[in-house]
Each structure stands twice: as structure tokens, then as C-alpha cells.
Tab-separated table of C-alpha atoms in Angstrom:
chain	number	residue	atom	x	y	z
A	1	LYS	CA	35.284	48.493	-13.967
A	2	ARG	CA	36.881	49.065	-10.563
A	3	VAL	CA	35.475	48.180	-7.148
A	4	PHE	CA	36.834	50.280	-4.300
A	5	GLY	CA	36.925	49.079	-0.699
A	6	CYS	CA	36.835	52.064	1.660
A	7	PHE	CA	36.713	50.393	5.094
A	8	THR	CA	39.836	49.297	6.956
A	9	GLU	CA	38.213	48.607	10.318
A	10	ALA	CA	34.637	48.173	11.576
A	11	LEU	CA	33.763	48.340	15.266
A	12	LYS	CA	30.606	48.124	17.351
A	13	GLY	CA	30.265	50.835	19.951
A	14	LEU	CA	28.110	48.832	22.356
A	15	PRO	CA	29.377	48.330	25.920
A	16	ASP	CA	29.053	44.526	25.748
A	17	GLU	CA	31.381	44.362	22.731
A	18	THR	CA	34.430	44.510	25.004
A	19	ASN	CA	37.241	44.394	22.453
A	20	ASP	CA	35.484	46.743	20.029
A	21	ARG	CA	34.705	49.232	22.774
A	22	ARG	CA	38.301	49.107	24.000
A	23	ARG	CA	39.595	49.730	20.486
A	24	LEU	CA	37.193	52.656	20.035
A	25	LYS	CA	38.523	54.198	23.239
A	26	GLU	CA	42.087	53.809	21.963
A	27	ILE	CA	41.211	55.633	18.757
A	28	PHE	CA	39.574	58.570	20.536
A	29	ALA	CA	42.424	58.834	23.049
A	30	ASN	CA	45.045	59.009	20.286
A	31	PRO	CA	46.525	62.553	20.187
A	32	SER	CA	46.941	62.346	16.392
A	33	LEU	CA	43.195	62.000	15.780
A	34	GLN	CA	42.021	65.163	14.006
A	35	MET	CA	38.422	64.532	13.010
A	36	VAL	CA	35.532	62.106	13.381
A	37	SER	CA	32.662	62.210	10.885
A	38	PHE	CA	29.097	61.048	11.452
A	39	THR	CA	26.251	59.769	9.318
A	40	ILE	CA	23.511	58.801	11.770
A	41	THR	CA	20.514	60.426	9.977
A	42	GLU	CA	18.699	63.555	11.119
A	43	LYS	CA	16.665	61.564	13.622
A	44	GLY	CA	19.882	60.364	15.254
A	45	TYR	CA	20.419	63.781	16.856
A	46	ALA	CA	17.001	63.855	18.530
A	47	LEU	CA	17.051	63.182	22.260
A	48	ARG	CA	13.378	63.868	22.977
A	49	GLY	CA	10.055	62.747	21.564
A	50	ALA	CA	7.103	64.914	20.575
A	51	ASP	CA	6.017	64.999	24.231
A	52	GLY	CA	9.239	66.746	25.206
A	53	GLN	CA	10.484	63.802	27.238
A	54	TYR	CA	13.696	61.902	26.635
A	55	TYR	CA	13.390	58.774	24.538
A	56	SER	CA	13.649	55.724	26.785
A	57	PHE	CA	17.070	54.695	25.461
A	58	ILE	CA	18.370	58.249	25.918
A	59	GLN	CA	17.091	58.320	29.496
A	60	ALA	CA	18.825	54.988	30.104
A	61	ASP	CA	22.091	56.392	28.712
A	62	ILE	CA	21.780	59.400	31.009
A	63	ASP	CA	21.014	57.277	34.078
A	64	HIS	CA	23.651	54.605	33.445
A	65	GLY	CA	26.558	56.884	32.552
A	66	PRO	CA	29.439	56.767	30.050
A	67	GLU	CA	30.566	53.173	30.572
A	68	ARG	CA	27.160	51.786	29.619
A	69	ALA	CA	26.291	54.234	26.837
A	70	VAL	CA	24.385	52.643	23.949
A	71	GLY	CA	22.874	55.408	21.773
A	72	ALA	CA	25.047	57.176	19.208
A	73	ILE	CA	25.118	60.553	20.969
A	74	ALA	CA	25.939	59.038	24.356
A	75	VAL	CA	28.680	56.870	22.833
A	76	ILE	CA	30.182	60.003	21.236
A	77	ALA	CA	30.090	61.789	24.601
A	78	ALA	CA	31.676	58.754	26.280
A	79	MET	CA	34.479	58.690	23.726
A	80	LEU	CA	35.082	62.408	24.252
A	81	LEU	CA	35.477	61.615	27.932
A	82	GLU	CA	38.243	59.175	26.980
A	83	ARG	CA	39.957	61.923	24.999
A	84	TYR	CA	39.564	64.380	27.851
A	85	GLN	CA	41.115	61.953	30.317
A	86	ALA	CA	43.991	61.265	27.886
A	87	GLY	CA	45.075	64.904	27.792
A	88	ALA	CA	42.082	66.862	26.461
A	89	LYS	CA	43.491	67.220	22.957
A	90	PRO	CA	41.434	69.130	20.341
A	91	LEU	CA	39.135	67.355	17.893
A	92	ALA	CA	36.573	68.151	15.193
A	93	LEU	CA	33.302	66.200	15.183
A	94	VAL	CA	31.921	66.534	11.664
A	95	SER	CA	28.280	65.720	10.946
A	96	MET	CA	27.750	64.520	7.385
A	97	ASP	CA	23.989	64.193	7.732
A	98	ASN	CA	21.642	65.922	5.328
A	99	CYS	CA	20.002	68.427	7.658
A	100	SER	CA	20.239	72.152	8.301
A	101	GLN	CA	22.906	73.368	10.725
A	102	ASN	CA	23.948	69.786	11.376
A	103	GLY	CA	27.002	70.767	13.398
A	104	ALA	CA	24.871	72.809	15.771
A	105	ARG	CA	22.484	69.876	16.223
A	106	LEU	CA	25.311	67.476	16.995
A	107	ARG	CA	26.890	69.917	19.451
A	108	SER	CA	23.612	70.583	21.240
A	109	ALA	CA	22.909	66.871	21.683
A	110	VAL	CA	26.419	65.998	22.900
A	111	LEU	CA	26.471	68.912	25.363
A	112	GLU	CA	23.089	67.933	26.760
A	113	ILE	CA	24.274	64.402	27.494
A	114	GLY	CA	27.475	65.774	29.040
A	115	ARG	CA	25.569	68.133	31.328
A	116	GLU	CA	23.167	65.407	32.413
A	117	TRP	CA	26.125	63.191	33.320
A	118	ARG	CA	27.701	66.065	35.238
A	119	ASP	CA	24.510	66.588	37.213
A	120	ARG	CA	24.525	62.885	38.154
A	121	GLY	CA	28.177	62.846	39.161
A	122	PHE	CA	29.491	60.755	36.257
A	123	VAL	CA	31.777	63.517	34.917
A	124	GLU	CA	33.359	66.662	36.320
A	125	GLU	CA	32.569	70.249	35.408
A	126	GLU	CA	35.866	70.627	33.558
A	127	PHE	CA	34.818	67.905	31.101
A	128	VAL	CA	31.699	69.890	30.221
A	129	ASN	CA	33.880	72.976	29.786
A	130	TYR	CA	36.145	70.965	27.475
A	131	ILE	CA	33.380	69.809	25.131
A	132	SER	CA	31.749	73.270	25.267
A	133	ASP	CA	34.905	75.033	24.067
A	134	GLU	CA	34.790	75.098	20.264
A	135	GLU	CA	38.491	75.919	20.164
A	136	ARG	CA	39.061	72.447	21.577
A	137	ILE	CA	36.028	70.420	20.476
A	138	ALA	CA	34.595	71.814	17.238
A	139	PHE	CA	31.403	70.856	15.441
A	140	PRO	CA	31.831	72.169	11.874
A	141	TRP	CA	28.693	72.640	9.792
A	142	THR	CA	28.508	70.835	6.471
A	143	MET	CA	26.351	70.623	3.363
A	144	ILE	CA	26.450	67.212	1.753
A	145	ASP	CA	24.691	66.276	-1.453
A	146	LYS	CA	24.833	62.901	-3.139
A	147	ILE	CA	21.607	61.053	-3.914
A	148	THR	CA	21.791	57.566	-2.385
A	149	PRO	CA	18.514	55.664	-2.810
A	150	ARG	CA	17.815	52.196	-1.478
A	151	PRO	CA	20.279	49.471	-2.534
A	152	GLY	CA	19.562	48.242	-6.066
A	153	GLU	CA	19.297	44.645	-7.228
A	154	THR	CA	21.274	45.445	-10.380
A	155	VAL	CA	24.194	46.756	-8.329
A	156	LYS	CA	24.045	43.697	-6.066
A	157	THR	CA	24.174	41.410	-9.095
A	158	MET	CA	27.087	43.345	-10.594
A	159	LEU	CA	29.088	43.035	-7.371
A	160	GLN	CA	28.310	39.340	-7.023
A	161	GLU	CA	29.422	38.726	-10.595
A	162	ALA	CA	32.673	40.531	-9.736
A	163	GLY	CA	33.251	38.004	-6.949
A	164	VAL	CA	32.200	40.161	-3.989
A	165	GLU	CA	30.369	38.007	-1.443
A	166	ASP	CA	27.626	38.668	1.132
A	167	MET	CA	25.938	41.475	-0.797
A	168	ASP	CA	22.374	40.575	0.220
A	169	ILE	CA	19.851	43.392	0.645
A	170	VAL	CA	18.099	43.331	4.027
A	171	VAL	CA	14.689	44.828	4.821
A	172	THR	CA	14.584	45.971	8.448
A	173	GLN	CA	11.624	45.891	10.816
A	174	LYS	CA	11.077	49.578	10.002
A	175	GLN	CA	10.833	48.744	6.282
A	176	THR	CA	14.124	50.394	5.399
A	177	TYR	CA	16.505	48.755	2.948
A	178	ILE	CA	20.141	48.238	3.908
A	179	ALA	CA	23.074	46.456	2.296
A	180	PRO	CA	26.883	46.306	2.474
A	181	PHE	CA	26.970	48.563	-0.598
A	182	VAL	CA	25.489	51.865	-1.719
A	183	ASN	CA	24.385	52.647	-5.261
A	184	ALA	CA	24.821	56.348	-5.798
A	185	GLU	CA	25.465	58.958	-8.452
A	186	GLU	CA	28.640	60.474	-9.845
A	187	PRO	CA	27.884	64.155	-8.990
A	188	GLN	CA	28.672	64.941	-5.376
A	189	TYR	CA	29.046	68.034	-3.234
A	190	LEU	CA	30.581	68.379	0.202
A	191	VAL	CA	30.873	71.858	1.700
A	192	VAL	CA	32.581	71.981	5.099
A	193	GLU	CA	33.121	74.773	7.605
A	194	ASP	CA	36.884	75.097	7.932
A	195	HIS	CA	37.133	74.847	11.717
A	196	PHE	CA	39.432	72.030	12.821
A	197	PRO	CA	41.246	72.973	16.048
A	198	GLY	CA	43.525	69.929	15.891
A	199	GLY	CA	44.381	70.305	12.219
A	200	ARG	CA	42.925	68.372	9.302
A	201	PRO	CA	43.829	66.419	6.169
A	202	PRO	CA	43.967	68.396	2.870
A	203	LEU	CA	40.301	67.707	2.129
A	204	GLU	CA	40.172	70.319	-0.631
A	205	LYS	CA	42.459	68.086	-2.691
A	206	ALA	CA	39.613	65.555	-2.798
A	207	GLY	CA	37.142	68.150	-4.093
A	208	VAL	CA	35.716	69.244	-0.738
A	209	TYR	CA	34.724	72.916	-0.492
A	210	MET	CA	36.388	74.294	2.659
A	211	THR	CA	34.759	77.568	3.618
A	212	SER	CA	33.025	79.638	6.303
A	213	ARG	CA	29.987	78.654	8.355
A	214	GLU	CA	27.958	81.378	6.621
A	215	THR	CA	28.777	79.961	3.189
A	216	VAL	CA	27.951	76.419	4.309
A	217	ASN	CA	24.566	77.653	5.481
A	218	LYS	CA	23.900	79.451	2.175
A	219	ALA	CA	24.849	76.353	0.172
A	220	GLU	CA	22.604	74.164	2.304
A	221	ARG	CA	19.645	76.528	1.971
A	222	MET	CA	20.231	76.771	-1.786
A	223	LYS	CA	19.872	73.002	-2.073
A	224	VAL	CA	17.079	72.453	0.440
A	225	THR	CA	14.823	75.410	-0.364
A	226	VAL	CA	15.294	75.813	-4.133
A	227	CYS	CA	17.610	73.720	-6.242
A	228	LEU	CA	17.089	70.061	-5.344
A	229	ASN	CA	14.817	69.068	-2.483
A	230	PRO	CA	11.766	71.172	-3.470
A	231	ILE	CA	11.831	69.598	-6.934
A	232	HIS	CA	12.011	66.119	-5.424
A	233	THR	CA	9.093	66.890	-3.117
A	234	ALA	CA	7.055	68.508	-5.897
A	235	LEU	CA	7.452	65.606	-8.305
A	236	ALA	CA	7.386	62.495	-6.101
A	237	PRO	CA	3.673	62.581	-5.137
A	238	TYR	CA	2.701	63.177	-8.761
A	239	GLY	CA	4.963	60.312	-9.779
A	240	CYS	CA	3.071	57.970	-7.470
A	241	VAL	CA	-0.330	59.210	-8.673
A	242	LEU	CA	0.705	58.868	-12.323
A	243	GLY	CA	2.023	55.344	-11.832
A	244	PHE	CA	5.773	55.881	-12.142
A	245	THR	CA	8.064	53.475	-10.303
A	246	LEU	CA	11.377	55.053	-11.328
A	247	PHE	CA	12.159	58.732	-10.856
A	248	SER	CA	14.356	58.683	-13.972
A	249	ASP	CA	11.334	57.606	-16.042
A	250	GLN	CA	9.336	60.411	-14.488
A	251	MET	CA	11.955	62.899	-15.705
A	252	ARG	CA	11.218	61.876	-19.289
A	253	ASP	CA	7.630	63.050	-18.879
A	254	PRO	CA	7.113	66.550	-20.375
A	255	GLU	CA	4.780	67.754	-17.614
A	256	MET	CA	7.117	66.541	-14.896
A	257	VAL	CA	10.057	68.382	-16.436
A	258	LYS	CA	7.931	71.523	-16.736
A	259	LEU	CA	6.907	71.250	-13.085
A	260	ALA	CA	10.540	70.821	-12.026
A	261	GLU	CA	11.533	73.897	-14.009
A	262	LYS	CA	8.565	75.879	-12.698
A	263	VAL	CA	9.215	75.123	-9.022
A	264	GLY	CA	12.981	75.485	-9.209
A	265	LEU	CA	14.027	77.760	-12.057
A	266	ARG	CA	10.971	79.984	-12.484
A	267	GLU	CA	9.810	80.428	-8.883
A	268	GLY	CA	12.486	79.330	-6.435
A	269	MET	CA	15.446	80.941	-8.194
A	270	GLU	CA	14.094	84.416	-7.483
A	271	PHE	CA	14.564	83.880	-3.761
A	272	VAL	CA	17.809	81.895	-3.636
A	273	GLU	CA	20.919	83.396	-2.042
A	274	ASP	CA	24.013	82.584	-4.079
A	275	PRO	CA	26.622	80.922	-1.829
A	276	GLY	CA	29.382	82.064	-4.176
A	277	ILE	CA	31.185	78.717	-4.380
A	278	ILE	CA	28.437	76.881	-6.322
A	279	SER	CA	26.246	78.452	-9.014
A	280	PRO	CA	22.551	77.882	-8.151
A	281	LYS	CA	21.642	77.956	-11.859
A	282	ALA	CA	24.299	75.398	-12.799
A	283	PHE	CA	23.360	73.254	-9.798
A	284	ILE	CA	19.670	73.121	-10.669
A	285	ASP	CA	20.390	72.526	-14.365
A	286	GLU	CA	22.542	69.541	-13.411
A	287	CYS	CA	19.763	68.195	-11.177
A	288	ILE	CA	17.070	68.409	-13.841
A	289	ASN	CA	19.110	67.409	-16.884
A	290	VAL	CA	21.657	64.957	-15.470
A	291	ARG	CA	21.059	63.735	-11.945
A	292	PHE	CA	17.312	63.141	-11.799
A	293	SER	CA	17.237	61.462	-15.208
A	294	ASN	CA	20.035	58.990	-14.388
A	295	PRO	CA	18.492	55.529	-15.033
A	296	TYR	CA	21.279	53.728	-13.172
A	297	LEU	CA	20.482	55.418	-9.879
A	298	GLY	CA	17.305	53.401	-9.425
A	299	ASP	CA	15.604	56.075	-7.331
A	300	THR	CA	11.828	55.937	-6.956
A	301	PRO	CA	9.085	58.498	-6.324
A	302	GLN	CA	7.845	56.177	-3.590
A	303	ARG	CA	11.117	56.572	-1.668
A	304	ILE	CA	11.238	60.322	-2.175
A	305	ALA	CA	7.624	60.664	-0.966
A	306	VAL	CA	8.475	59.247	2.478
A	307	ASP	CA	7.748	61.744	5.302
A	308	THR	CA	6.617	64.502	2.926
A	309	SER	CA	4.622	66.163	5.711
A	310	GLN	CA	7.905	66.745	7.528
A	311	MET	CA	9.514	68.332	4.454
A	312	VAL	CA	7.013	70.771	2.932
A	313	GLY	CA	7.646	73.493	5.515
A	314	ILE	CA	11.264	74.009	4.543
A	315	ARG	CA	11.011	72.923	0.905
A	316	PHE	CA	7.953	75.004	-0.033
A	317	GLY	CA	7.206	77.178	2.982
A	318	GLU	CA	10.463	79.137	2.872
A	319	ASN	CA	9.891	80.341	-0.692
A	320	ILE	CA	6.254	81.118	0.036
A	321	LYS	CA	7.327	83.259	2.993
A	322	ALA	CA	9.997	84.961	0.883
A	323	CYS	CA	7.388	85.752	-1.765
A	324	VAL	CA	5.046	87.205	0.850
A	325	ARG	CA	7.846	89.375	2.236
A	326	LYS	CA	8.648	90.717	-1.223
A	327	TYR	CA	5.183	91.070	-2.760
A	328	GLY	CA	2.758	91.048	0.172
A	329	ASN	CA	1.328	87.672	-0.862
A	330	ALA	CA	2.278	84.569	-2.836
A	331	LYS	CA	-0.384	84.811	-5.534
A	332	LYS	CA	2.228	85.042	-8.303
A	333	LEU	CA	3.273	81.441	-7.593
A	334	THR	CA	1.801	78.583	-9.636
A	335	GLY	CA	4.258	75.689	-9.479
A	336	ILE	CA	4.538	75.535	-5.697
A	337	PRO	CA	0.740	75.615	-5.139
A	338	LEU	CA	0.413	72.941	-7.832
A	339	ALA	CA	3.003	70.842	-5.997
A	340	ILE	CA	1.079	71.166	-2.731
A	341	ALA	CA	-2.167	70.244	-4.500
A	342	GLY	CA	-0.381	67.205	-5.921
A	343	TRP	CA	0.692	66.103	-2.448
A	344	LEU	CA	-2.882	66.411	-1.169
A	345	ARG	CA	-4.128	64.486	-4.216
A	346	TYR	CA	-1.545	61.790	-3.437
A	347	LEU	CA	-2.883	61.489	0.133
A	348	LEU	CA	-6.173	60.176	-1.278
A	349	ALA	CA	-4.188	57.019	-2.224
A	350	VAL	CA	-5.987	56.744	-5.580
A	351	ASP	CA	-4.047	57.060	-8.831
A	352	ASP	CA	-5.054	59.032	-11.923
A	353	GLU	CA	-6.923	55.991	-13.256
A	354	GLY	CA	-8.961	55.640	-10.080
A	355	LYS	CA	-7.023	52.645	-8.740
A	356	PRO	CA	-5.830	52.481	-5.112
A	357	PHE	CA	-2.110	52.472	-4.299
A	358	GLU	CA	-0.060	52.250	-1.116
A	359	LEU	CA	1.223	55.469	0.409
A	360	SER	CA	4.823	55.778	1.559
A	361	PRO	CA	5.424	56.003	5.334
A	362	ASP	CA	4.652	59.375	6.899
A	363	PRO	CA	3.816	60.055	10.570
A	364	MET	CA	1.010	62.494	9.715
A	365	ILE	CA	-0.932	60.310	7.275
A	366	PRO	CA	-3.662	59.263	9.766
A	367	GLU	CA	-4.260	62.861	10.869
A	368	LEU	CA	-4.188	64.297	7.348
A	369	GLN	CA	-6.480	61.642	5.913
A	370	ALA	CA	-8.928	62.167	8.773
A	371	GLN	CA	-9.035	65.888	7.956
A	372	MET	CA	-9.582	65.093	4.270
A	373	ALA	CA	-12.438	62.687	4.984
A	374	GLY	CA	-15.314	63.079	2.559
A	375	ILE	CA	-13.187	64.080	-0.433
A	376	VAL	CA	-14.088	61.544	-3.119
A	377	PHE	CA	-12.340	60.734	-6.389
A	378	GLY	CA	-14.708	61.505	-9.258
A	379	ASP	CA	-16.771	63.999	-7.250
A	380	PRO	CA	-15.282	67.525	-7.266
A	381	ASP	CA	-18.210	68.839	-5.230
A	382	SER	CA	-17.163	66.568	-2.355
A	383	LEU	CA	-14.292	68.968	-1.693
A	384	GLN	CA	-15.709	71.648	0.543
A	385	ASP	CA	-13.703	73.134	3.421
A	386	GLN	CA	-11.765	70.014	4.448
A	387	LEU	CA	-8.395	71.482	3.504
A	388	ARG	CA	-8.588	74.524	5.780
A	389	PRO	CA	-7.050	72.899	8.891
A	390	ILE	CA	-4.208	71.567	6.739
A	391	LEU	CA	-3.446	74.618	4.617
A	392	SER	CA	-3.649	76.949	7.613
A	393	ASN	CA	-1.354	74.774	9.731
A	394	ARG	CA	1.842	76.712	10.388
A	395	ASN	CA	3.437	73.610	11.882
A	396	ILE	CA	3.243	71.986	8.443
A	397	PHE	CA	4.033	74.864	6.085
A	398	GLY	CA	5.596	77.450	8.381
A	399	ILE	CA	2.888	79.894	7.289
A	400	ASP	CA	-0.904	80.022	6.944
A	401	LEU	CA	-1.387	79.493	3.201
A	402	TYR	CA	-4.683	81.395	3.276
A	403	ASP	CA	-2.875	84.408	4.727
A	404	ALA	CA	-0.340	83.983	1.916
A	405	GLY	CA	-3.163	84.184	-0.633
A	406	ILE	CA	-2.807	80.682	-2.098
A	407	GLY	CA	-5.080	78.522	0.074
A	408	GLU	CA	-8.025	78.905	-2.286
A	409	THR	CA	-5.766	78.380	-5.317
A	410	ILE	CA	-4.561	75.045	-3.968
A	411	THR	CA	-8.124	74.014	-3.151
A	412	GLU	CA	-9.270	74.743	-6.702
A	413	MET	CA	-6.318	72.859	-8.161
A	414	LEU	CA	-7.140	69.808	-6.068
A	415	ARG	CA	-10.811	70.066	-7.024
A	416	GLU	CA	-9.779	69.794	-10.669
A	417	GLU	CA	-7.447	66.875	-9.932
A	418	ILE	CA	-10.179	64.723	-8.345
A	419	ALA	CA	-12.654	65.194	-11.214
A	420	GLY	CA	-12.104	61.673	-12.581
A	421	LYS	CA	-9.753	59.546	-14.645
A	422	GLY	CA	-7.000	61.589	-16.257
A	423	ALA	CA	-7.865	64.696	-14.245
A	424	VAL	CA	-4.393	64.997	-12.712
A	425	ARG	CA	-2.758	64.899	-16.123
A	426	ALA	CA	-5.252	67.458	-17.421
A	427	ALA	CA	-4.579	69.823	-14.513
A	428	LEU	CA	-0.828	69.568	-15.026
A	429	LYS	CA	-1.189	70.402	-18.715
A	430	LYS	CA	-3.439	73.351	-17.889
A	431	TYR	CA	-1.298	74.978	-15.198
A	432	LEU	CA	2.047	74.268	-16.840
A	433	ALA	CA	1.093	75.381	-20.349
């Protein structure tokens, strides 16, 4: 057993942390700096709320300028200003967050802050030109894949027994779990656009795929629309309804394995674009047979089910749209409609034995449950036309599922799944036979 320490220095980027902020400026001003990587979550790149207005802390960063920047994007822009003033040397800012076209998102956010500061007189036009020039400040796209669920008690205990101190797991006010360690899996993929204007370390020697932006995008879409994320999103709601608390246990269930294979191998694989550097078939086989069944990962269907309403558009909608383009409708699909029916069944917050359970956080739960009002466990006839506003919502699925020819199919599947105790299991056996 070996425990690796990977941090040599930790700094706070807040303006009131004088010494830390000064040190951060020194690092960004150093001509030898070649790249800075980021893991701030997909939400970290958002500057505006649903109303189109800046978040209050973003507006404060814009109004107060670089020296008082607090949010991640504004701090990045402020540090780029330090580099600009120290000679405007090139640099690559590399997003490692698990979202599509992450480099473009990071670039857009940083440029917006820079332009707002220019308009308020905090920075000059030439600074905006500097950060806009991708031959000087680059934002390579990446595809990163390594499942990292919430910190596990078993890993904490193992580290403590090895003499590592202060390994406590903390639950934040937003009910997220954080710790000084991460329990993760052995398989890992990092695909990076090879655009580093100031040079780079030999990342390929560490197993990183260095390639073109087009290939990065294909690899990311392979994972997100077919080979990994759709299977997660298909299985997690069913896992909650069937009473599973570990995803690895769920992957020992015959129906769950069949659903994974149906959604990924049988239906999604037809529409995947091979990125060339990673085999989609080998990737999905590894997910189903190795990664998802890893008992040491400690992943849960409850964690995976978080924010499902925000995921189904890309994870299911893209393949539905591809099927419609190829065949005129999506009626040949069974696994994906069954997955959507399972998510709707999950939203009733009643398990397959008729017992209530707690749903995972999702911003659309109140709206979706209001639209599903009147659907009653044990009464199939209670399901009338309640699903129409959901299944026709292009903002959720990216397509009207009735226009795709599967709205009625999903409705019938859900009707079977609310029939009574054991109805979900019976429906799975029927449609996956």
C-alpha cells in the first residue's frame, strides 16, 4: 500500500488573504509558467442566473475590479492581468471539468469579465486583446473521465490507520460531501486539445491523450451521449426505486445489467461517432463489466440521480434526435424510453414496495411533481395526460417526445410501473426479455 501526496502548495485566492494573493500573483507573473488547470465544476463557469442577470457575487466582482476579485472566474482574469503586466507571456488555461466544450466555456466567462472591467476603466483595451488571442492565451478543450463519488468512510479509516491525520468528511450547507481525500477508480481517461502556446510538459508520457479539438469533442460526446453517462442516468432512478444503496450492488442485478446493455450497446452504439483514439465498444464494456461493478468505489444511485432533469437532454435526447434523423421517428428504441419511464416513476418518491423514499436534489422536482399530481401508486388509471407537458418539453429533452413517436410508449411503461408492489420489476423483466 502506498499513499501519494500530490500537493506542494495550497493558496487561497481571496483578496483579504494578503500573502496567499501575493504568492498567486507571483506564480502567474512567472514567465516559465506554461499551464494552469481548473476543476471548479460546470456551475463554476456560469456568470448569470436563469433570469439572465449576473449573479450577485459576479456583479460585485465586475463593479469592484481585479484587486477585489472573489469568484473563481474573476480571480483567473485578475491573475491574467498580472501576467499581462509582467510581459504578456503566453499561457494555456486548461479546464478539467466534466462538461461539453469546457475550454470554450472557460474562455467565454473570462473574456466577459475582462470586457466588463475594460468598460469600467479597470483594464485597458490591449489586455482584452491579449486574453482574446488564443495564440497567447489558449483555452484547450478536454475530456476527463474518472468516477469520483463522495468521500467514503472506508477510505477515511484506511488513511487514518496509515497515520494520515485530519481526514474528516465534512457535509456542507448545500449537502455536498467534501474531504481532504478522494476515493476514485483505477481506470482514467484524459483527452486534451494540444494547444499550448507557451509550451507544455510531456503529458502523453503520463497517459494523457494529446490530440485535436475535433477529437476531444468526439471523445466527450462518446462518453456523455452513449458510453457512460446515459447508462448512469438510466440506472440510478431504478436503483433508488428498487432499494439499492450501492451502484456496484445494482450492477449485480440481471435486469440492471440488461438495461445498461440495452441503452448503451444496443441503442446508443448505433449513433456514436468513433473518436479514433478510444474504442467506444471497449470503453462501454469496461464501464459495464469493470467500472460500475467496482465495490470499492462506494458510488450510490442516490448520488448519480442528483440533477437528473438537467442531464436527460444530452444523455437521452441526443440519441433520440439521431434516431429520428435516421428513421423518421424513435419508435425502434426500447431501453431509452424505459429509462425515461423509470425516472418519472422515481419522481413519485415511492419505491417498488410502496414505501416512500427521499429524492436526490434536483431544481425541477417541485415543477415536475406538480405536473404529475394525481398519479397514484397502485392505481394505473390515475395516469391520464399528466405527462404531456413533461414529455413535450424541449427544454428538458431537446425534442418533443410525442413528435419522436415515443411519448405514448413512455406513458404506457409508467402506467405498468405504478400498478402496485413489484410492478417496476415486472416491467423491467417484460421490456428487457
